[in-house]
GROMACS .gro file of C-alpha atoms in nm:
model
  244
    1UNK     CA    1   7.829  -4.717  -0.880
    2UNK     CA    2   8.153  -4.519  -0.898
    3UNK     CA    3   8.183  -4.560  -1.277
    4UNK     CA    4   7.833  -4.561  -1.431
    5UNK     CA    5   7.979  -4.463  -1.768
    6UNK     CA    6   8.098  -4.824  -1.779
    7UNK     CA    7   7.749  -4.922  -1.901
    8UNK     CA    8   7.780  -4.692  -2.202
    9UNK     CA    9   8.029  -4.945  -2.335
   10UNK     CA   10   7.829  -5.249  -2.222
   11UNK     CA   11   7.461  -5.173  -2.278
   12UNK     CA   12   7.373  -5.546  -2.288
   13UNK     CA   13   7.490  -5.583  -1.930
   14UNK     CA   14   7.274  -5.290  -1.827
   15UNK     CA   15   6.973  -5.452  -1.995
   16UNK     CA   16   7.039  -5.770  -1.798
   17UNK     CA   17   7.057  -5.575  -1.472
   18UNK     CA   18   6.729  -5.401  -1.554
   19UNK     CA   19   6.566  -5.740  -1.618
   20UNK     CA   20   6.653  -5.873  -1.272
   21UNK     CA   21   6.360  -5.902  -1.037
   22UNK     CA   22   6.412  -5.670  -0.741
   23UNK     CA   23   6.301  -5.949  -0.509
   24UNK     CA   24   6.615  -6.139  -0.607
   25UNK     CA   25   6.840  -5.846  -0.510
   26UNK     CA   26   6.944  -5.831  -0.142
   27UNK     CA   27   6.836  -5.467  -0.102
   28UNK     CA   28   6.543  -5.366   0.111
   29UNK     CA   29   6.252  -5.206  -0.068
   30UNK     CA   30   6.237  -4.830  -0.021
   31UNK     CA   31   6.089  -4.523  -0.177
   32UNK     CA   32   6.419  -4.450  -0.349
   33UNK     CA   33   6.508  -4.542  -0.704
   34UNK     CA   34   6.583  -4.904  -0.786
   35UNK     CA   35   6.947  -5.007  -0.834
   36UNK     CA   36   6.918  -4.998  -1.212
   37UNK     CA   37   6.732  -4.667  -1.194
   38UNK     CA   38   7.005  -4.514  -0.979
   39UNK     CA   39   7.271  -4.634  -1.224
   40UNK     CA   40   7.085  -4.488  -1.518
   41UNK     CA   41   7.019  -4.162  -1.333
   42UNK     CA   42   7.387  -4.123  -1.246
   43UNK     CA   43   7.493  -4.208  -1.601
   44UNK     CA   44   7.260  -3.936  -1.735
   45UNK     CA   45   7.389  -3.684  -1.481
   46UNK     CA   46   7.749  -3.760  -1.582
   47UNK     CA   47   7.651  -3.718  -1.944
   48UNK     CA   48   7.498  -3.378  -1.869
   49UNK     CA   49   7.808  -3.268  -1.678
   50UNK     CA   50   8.032  -3.373  -1.965
   51UNK     CA   51   7.807  -3.190  -2.210
   52UNK     CA   52   7.823  -2.876  -1.995
   53UNK     CA   53   8.202  -2.894  -1.987
   54UNK     CA   54   8.211  -2.944  -2.362
   55UNK     CA   55   7.981  -2.646  -2.416
   56UNK     CA   56   8.203  -2.436  -2.187
   57UNK     CA   57   8.521  -2.533  -2.376
   58UNK     CA   58   8.354  -2.454  -2.708
   59UNK     CA   59   8.249  -2.110  -2.579
   60UNK     CA   60   8.600  -2.038  -2.445
   61UNK     CA   61   8.745  -2.140  -2.781
   62UNK     CA   62   8.498  -1.917  -2.966
   63UNK     CA   63   8.580  -1.617  -2.745
   64UNK     CA   64   8.955  -1.675  -2.778
   65UNK     CA   65   8.922  -1.698  -3.155
   66UNK     CA   66   8.737  -1.366  -3.162
   67UNK     CA   67   9.004  -1.202  -2.943
   68UNK     CA   68   9.280  -1.345  -3.161
   69UNK     CA   69   9.110  -1.212  -3.475
   70UNK     CA   70   9.067  -0.862  -3.328
   71UNK     CA   71   9.428  -0.843  -3.212
   72UNK     CA   72   9.560  -0.976  -3.541
   73UNK     CA   73   9.377  -0.699  -3.725
   74UNK     CA   74   9.503  -0.436  -3.476
   75UNK     CA   75   9.860  -0.565  -3.518
   76UNK     CA   76   9.824  -0.544  -3.895
   77UNK     CA   77   9.711  -0.181  -3.870
   78UNK     CA   78   9.992  -0.067  -3.642
   79UNK     CA   79  10.267  -0.252  -3.829
   80UNK     CA   80  10.178  -0.087  -4.157
   81UNK     CA   81  10.161   0.263  -4.004
   82UNK     CA   82  10.427   0.515  -4.104
   83UNK     CA   83  10.327   0.808  -3.879
   84UNK     CA   84  10.341   0.782  -3.499
   85UNK     CA   85  10.046   1.012  -3.431
   86UNK     CA   86   9.822   0.834  -3.683
   87UNK     CA   87   9.920   0.495  -3.542
   88UNK     CA   88   9.841   0.590  -3.182
   89UNK     CA   89   9.501   0.733  -3.277
   90UNK     CA   90   9.420   0.421  -3.477
   91UNK     CA   91   9.532   0.195  -3.192
   92UNK     CA   92   9.311   0.373  -2.937
   93UNK     CA   93   9.015   0.372  -3.173
   94UNK     CA   94   9.042   0.001  -3.252
   95UNK     CA   95   9.089  -0.114  -2.891
   96UNK     CA   96   8.791   0.095  -2.781
   97UNK     CA   97   8.574  -0.034  -3.064
   98UNK     CA   98   8.668  -0.402  -3.047
   99UNK     CA   99   8.713  -0.455  -2.672
  100UNK     CA  100   8.490  -0.182  -2.522
  101UNK     CA  101   8.777  -0.043  -2.314
  102UNK     CA  102   8.706   0.331  -2.283
  103UNK     CA  103   9.035   0.462  -2.143
  104UNK     CA  104   9.368   0.404  -2.316
  105UNK     CA  105   9.705   0.575  -2.282
  106UNK     CA  106  10.038   0.508  -2.445
  107UNK     CA  107  10.348   0.584  -2.236
  108UNK     CA  108  10.697   0.610  -2.385
  109UNK     CA  109  11.025   0.624  -2.197
  110UNK     CA  110  11.202   0.954  -2.261
  111UNK     CA  111  11.554   0.826  -2.221
  112UNK     CA  112  11.868   0.859  -2.432
  113UNK     CA  113  11.947   0.489  -2.383
  114UNK     CA  114  11.631   0.387  -2.568
  115UNK     CA  115  11.521   0.472  -2.920
  116UNK     CA  116  11.295   0.740  -2.769
  117UNK     CA  117  11.430   1.091  -2.802
  118UNK     CA  118  11.347   1.398  -2.596
  119UNK     CA  119  11.222   1.587  -2.902
  120UNK     CA  120  10.941   1.333  -2.951
  121UNK     CA  121  10.740   1.488  -2.668
  122UNK     CA  122  10.749   1.830  -2.831
  123UNK     CA  123  10.675   1.685  -3.172
  124UNK     CA  124  10.380   1.456  -3.095
  125UNK     CA  125  10.216   1.545  -2.761
  126UNK     CA  126   9.994   1.823  -2.899
  127UNK     CA  127   9.895   1.618  -3.203
  128UNK     CA  128   9.763   1.333  -2.987
  129UNK     CA  129   9.548   1.525  -2.738
  130UNK     CA  130   9.706   1.359  -2.436
  131UNK     CA  131   9.688   1.001  -2.571
  132UNK     CA  132  10.068   0.984  -2.573
  133UNK     CA  133  10.262   1.051  -2.252
  134UNK     CA  134  10.632   1.049  -2.169
  135UNK     CA  135  10.789   0.931  -1.847
  136UNK     CA  136  11.130   0.833  -1.714
  137UNK     CA  137  11.264   0.480  -1.684
  138UNK     CA  138  11.263   0.475  -1.302
  139UNK     CA  139  10.893   0.567  -1.288
  140UNK     CA  140  10.784   0.310  -1.543
  141UNK     CA  141  10.990   0.037  -1.373
  142UNK     CA  142  10.813   0.115  -1.045
  143UNK     CA  143  10.480   0.031  -1.207
  144UNK     CA  144  10.594  -0.326  -1.268
  145UNK     CA  145  10.807  -0.379  -0.955
  146UNK     CA  146  11.093  -0.515  -1.163
  147UNK     CA  147  10.871  -0.774  -1.332
  148UNK     CA  148  10.839  -0.746  -1.711
  149UNK     CA  149  10.479  -0.867  -1.705
  150UNK     CA  150  10.143  -0.684  -1.714
  151UNK     CA  151  10.036  -0.527  -1.384
  152UNK     CA  152   9.665  -0.567  -1.303
  153UNK     CA  153   9.468  -0.358  -1.055
  154UNK     CA  154   9.123  -0.508  -1.010
  155UNK     CA  155   8.969  -0.243  -0.784
  156UNK     CA  156   9.084   0.119  -0.782
  157UNK     CA  157   8.958   0.288  -0.468
  158UNK     CA  158   9.152   0.612  -0.514
  159UNK     CA  159   9.197   0.809  -0.838
  160UNK     CA  160   9.429   0.630  -1.080
  161UNK     CA  161   9.789   0.752  -1.093
  162UNK     CA  162   9.814   0.658  -1.459
  163UNK     CA  163   9.499   0.834  -1.573
  164UNK     CA  164   9.537   1.184  -1.439
  165UNK     CA  165   9.300   1.482  -1.412
  166UNK     CA  166   9.256   1.483  -1.790
  167UNK     CA  167   9.025   1.183  -1.739
  168UNK     CA  168   8.697   1.180  -1.543
  169UNK     CA  169   8.780   1.119  -1.177
  170UNK     CA  170   8.631   0.806  -1.026
  171UNK     CA  171   8.526   0.657  -1.360
  172UNK     CA  172   8.817   0.414  -1.380
  173UNK     CA  173   8.755   0.119  -1.148
  174UNK     CA  174   9.018  -0.128  -1.272
  175UNK     CA  175   9.327  -0.098  -1.489
  176UNK     CA  176   9.592  -0.296  -1.670
  177UNK     CA  177   9.943  -0.179  -1.756
  178UNK     CA  178  10.125  -0.377  -2.026
  179UNK     CA  179  10.502  -0.320  -2.067
  180UNK     CA  180  10.647  -0.256  -2.412
  181UNK     CA  181  10.990  -0.412  -2.455
  182UNK     CA  182  11.265  -0.321  -2.698
  183UNK     CA  183  11.554  -0.571  -2.692
  184UNK     CA  184  11.448  -0.683  -2.344
  185UNK     CA  185  11.435  -0.330  -2.200
  186UNK     CA  186  11.116  -0.142  -2.110
  187UNK     CA  187  11.065   0.138  -2.360
  188UNK     CA  188  10.703   0.217  -2.282
  189UNK     CA  189  10.368   0.082  -2.166
  190UNK     CA  190  10.004   0.057  -2.269
  191UNK     CA  191   9.762   0.162  -1.994
  192UNK     CA  192   9.403   0.033  -2.017
  193UNK     CA  193   9.126   0.156  -1.788
  194UNK     CA  194   8.781   0.002  -1.737
  195UNK     CA  195   8.470   0.147  -1.572
  196UNK     CA  196   8.382  -0.178  -1.393
  197UNK     CA  197   8.567  -0.327  -1.095
  198UNK     CA  198   8.750  -0.654  -1.164
  199UNK     CA  199   8.741  -0.605  -1.540
  200UNK     CA  200   9.115  -0.662  -1.505
  201UNK     CA  201   9.209  -0.902  -1.226
  202UNK     CA  202   9.479  -1.143  -1.111
  203UNK     CA  203   9.457  -1.464  -1.308
  204UNK     CA  204   9.342  -1.291  -1.624
  205UNK     CA  205   9.528  -1.426  -1.925
  206UNK     CA  206   9.738  -1.150  -2.079
  207UNK     CA  207   9.933  -1.330  -2.353
  208UNK     CA  208   9.743  -1.152  -2.630
  209UNK     CA  209   9.805  -0.810  -2.473
  210UNK     CA  210  10.176  -0.886  -2.430
  211UNK     CA  211  10.204  -0.985  -2.795
  212UNK     CA  212  10.025  -0.669  -2.904
  213UNK     CA  213  10.263  -0.460  -2.691
  214UNK     CA  214  10.561  -0.633  -2.854
  215UNK     CA  215  10.424  -0.555  -3.202
  216UNK     CA  216  10.360  -0.196  -3.096
  217UNK     CA  217  10.722  -0.155  -2.981
  218UNK     CA  218  10.840  -0.289  -3.318
  219UNK     CA  219  10.604  -0.055  -3.506
  220UNK     CA  220  10.723   0.252  -3.314
  221UNK     CA  221  11.085   0.150  -3.366
  222UNK     CA  222  11.022   0.119  -3.741
  223UNK     CA  223  10.844   0.455  -3.761
  224UNK     CA  224  11.124   0.638  -3.578
  225UNK     CA  225  11.385   0.463  -3.792
  226UNK     CA  226  11.207   0.582  -4.107
  227UNK     CA  227  11.191   0.936  -3.962
  228UNK     CA  228  11.565   0.933  -3.890
  229UNK     CA  229  11.649   0.802  -4.238
  230UNK     CA  230  11.430   1.066  -4.400
  231UNK     CA  231  11.592   1.338  -4.188
  232UNK     CA  232  11.942   1.215  -4.273
  233UNK     CA  233  11.852   1.201  -4.642
  234UNK     CA  234  11.713   1.555  -4.623
  235UNK     CA  235  12.028   1.681  -4.450
  236UNK     CA  236  12.249   1.505  -4.703
  237UNK     CA  237  12.056   1.653  -4.996
  238UNK     CA  238  12.080   1.998  -4.838
  239UNK     CA  239  12.456   1.966  -4.787
  240UNK     CA  240  12.501   1.847  -5.145
  241UNK     CA  241  12.312   2.151  -5.273
  242UNK     CA  242  12.525   2.383  -5.064
  243UNK     CA  243  12.845   2.217  -5.185
  244UNK     CA  244  12.732   2.246  -5.547
   0.00000   0.00000   0.00000
């Protein structure tokens, strides 16, 4: 009775049990199912439970595949970008379109020890309509409490500190902050805000978001490196002209 699936492997034995006259079995007659009927009923129930689990695993796999595909395409877009403002706009557009997350902000650390430079704020802030923000290293570290993992807030009961007055007050009910790392040091973060409570919650798998943040840090590093090389080349050409 504890392992009715046993009869799936030995159907002949089950047929023999079903052929036994109930009068020969030392069980009192009752209104309940016969012994063979109970065994068959339990076997069918176990089969249904296994089928439900299989269906659930298939659905989880399908959803994960869709997420993986979306993030792969987003990563491809940001890695081939050559302009920071264009990349940020494209990132926000794609995340909103593919994952229905309405509020997105990109934070960069304005610190001489990172590849971020103070002049970036002046150069890009106006072009990005508030989508790109700058903060100091101490502030961004406080968001993660020294842990280089995404911070999830499932229910925001007071206005979000990340999404300031530029965003509709009270609309953001849960948020996720994903750190961007450059050589193991926080150089920025992606802030995601949802309009439903518990959209982001403890226990939510964040591996895909962490990988996207890593790719984003690489993309920004590449873009700024290209900018520096172009600037150096321009300065060198200018000096050569003056010398000539």
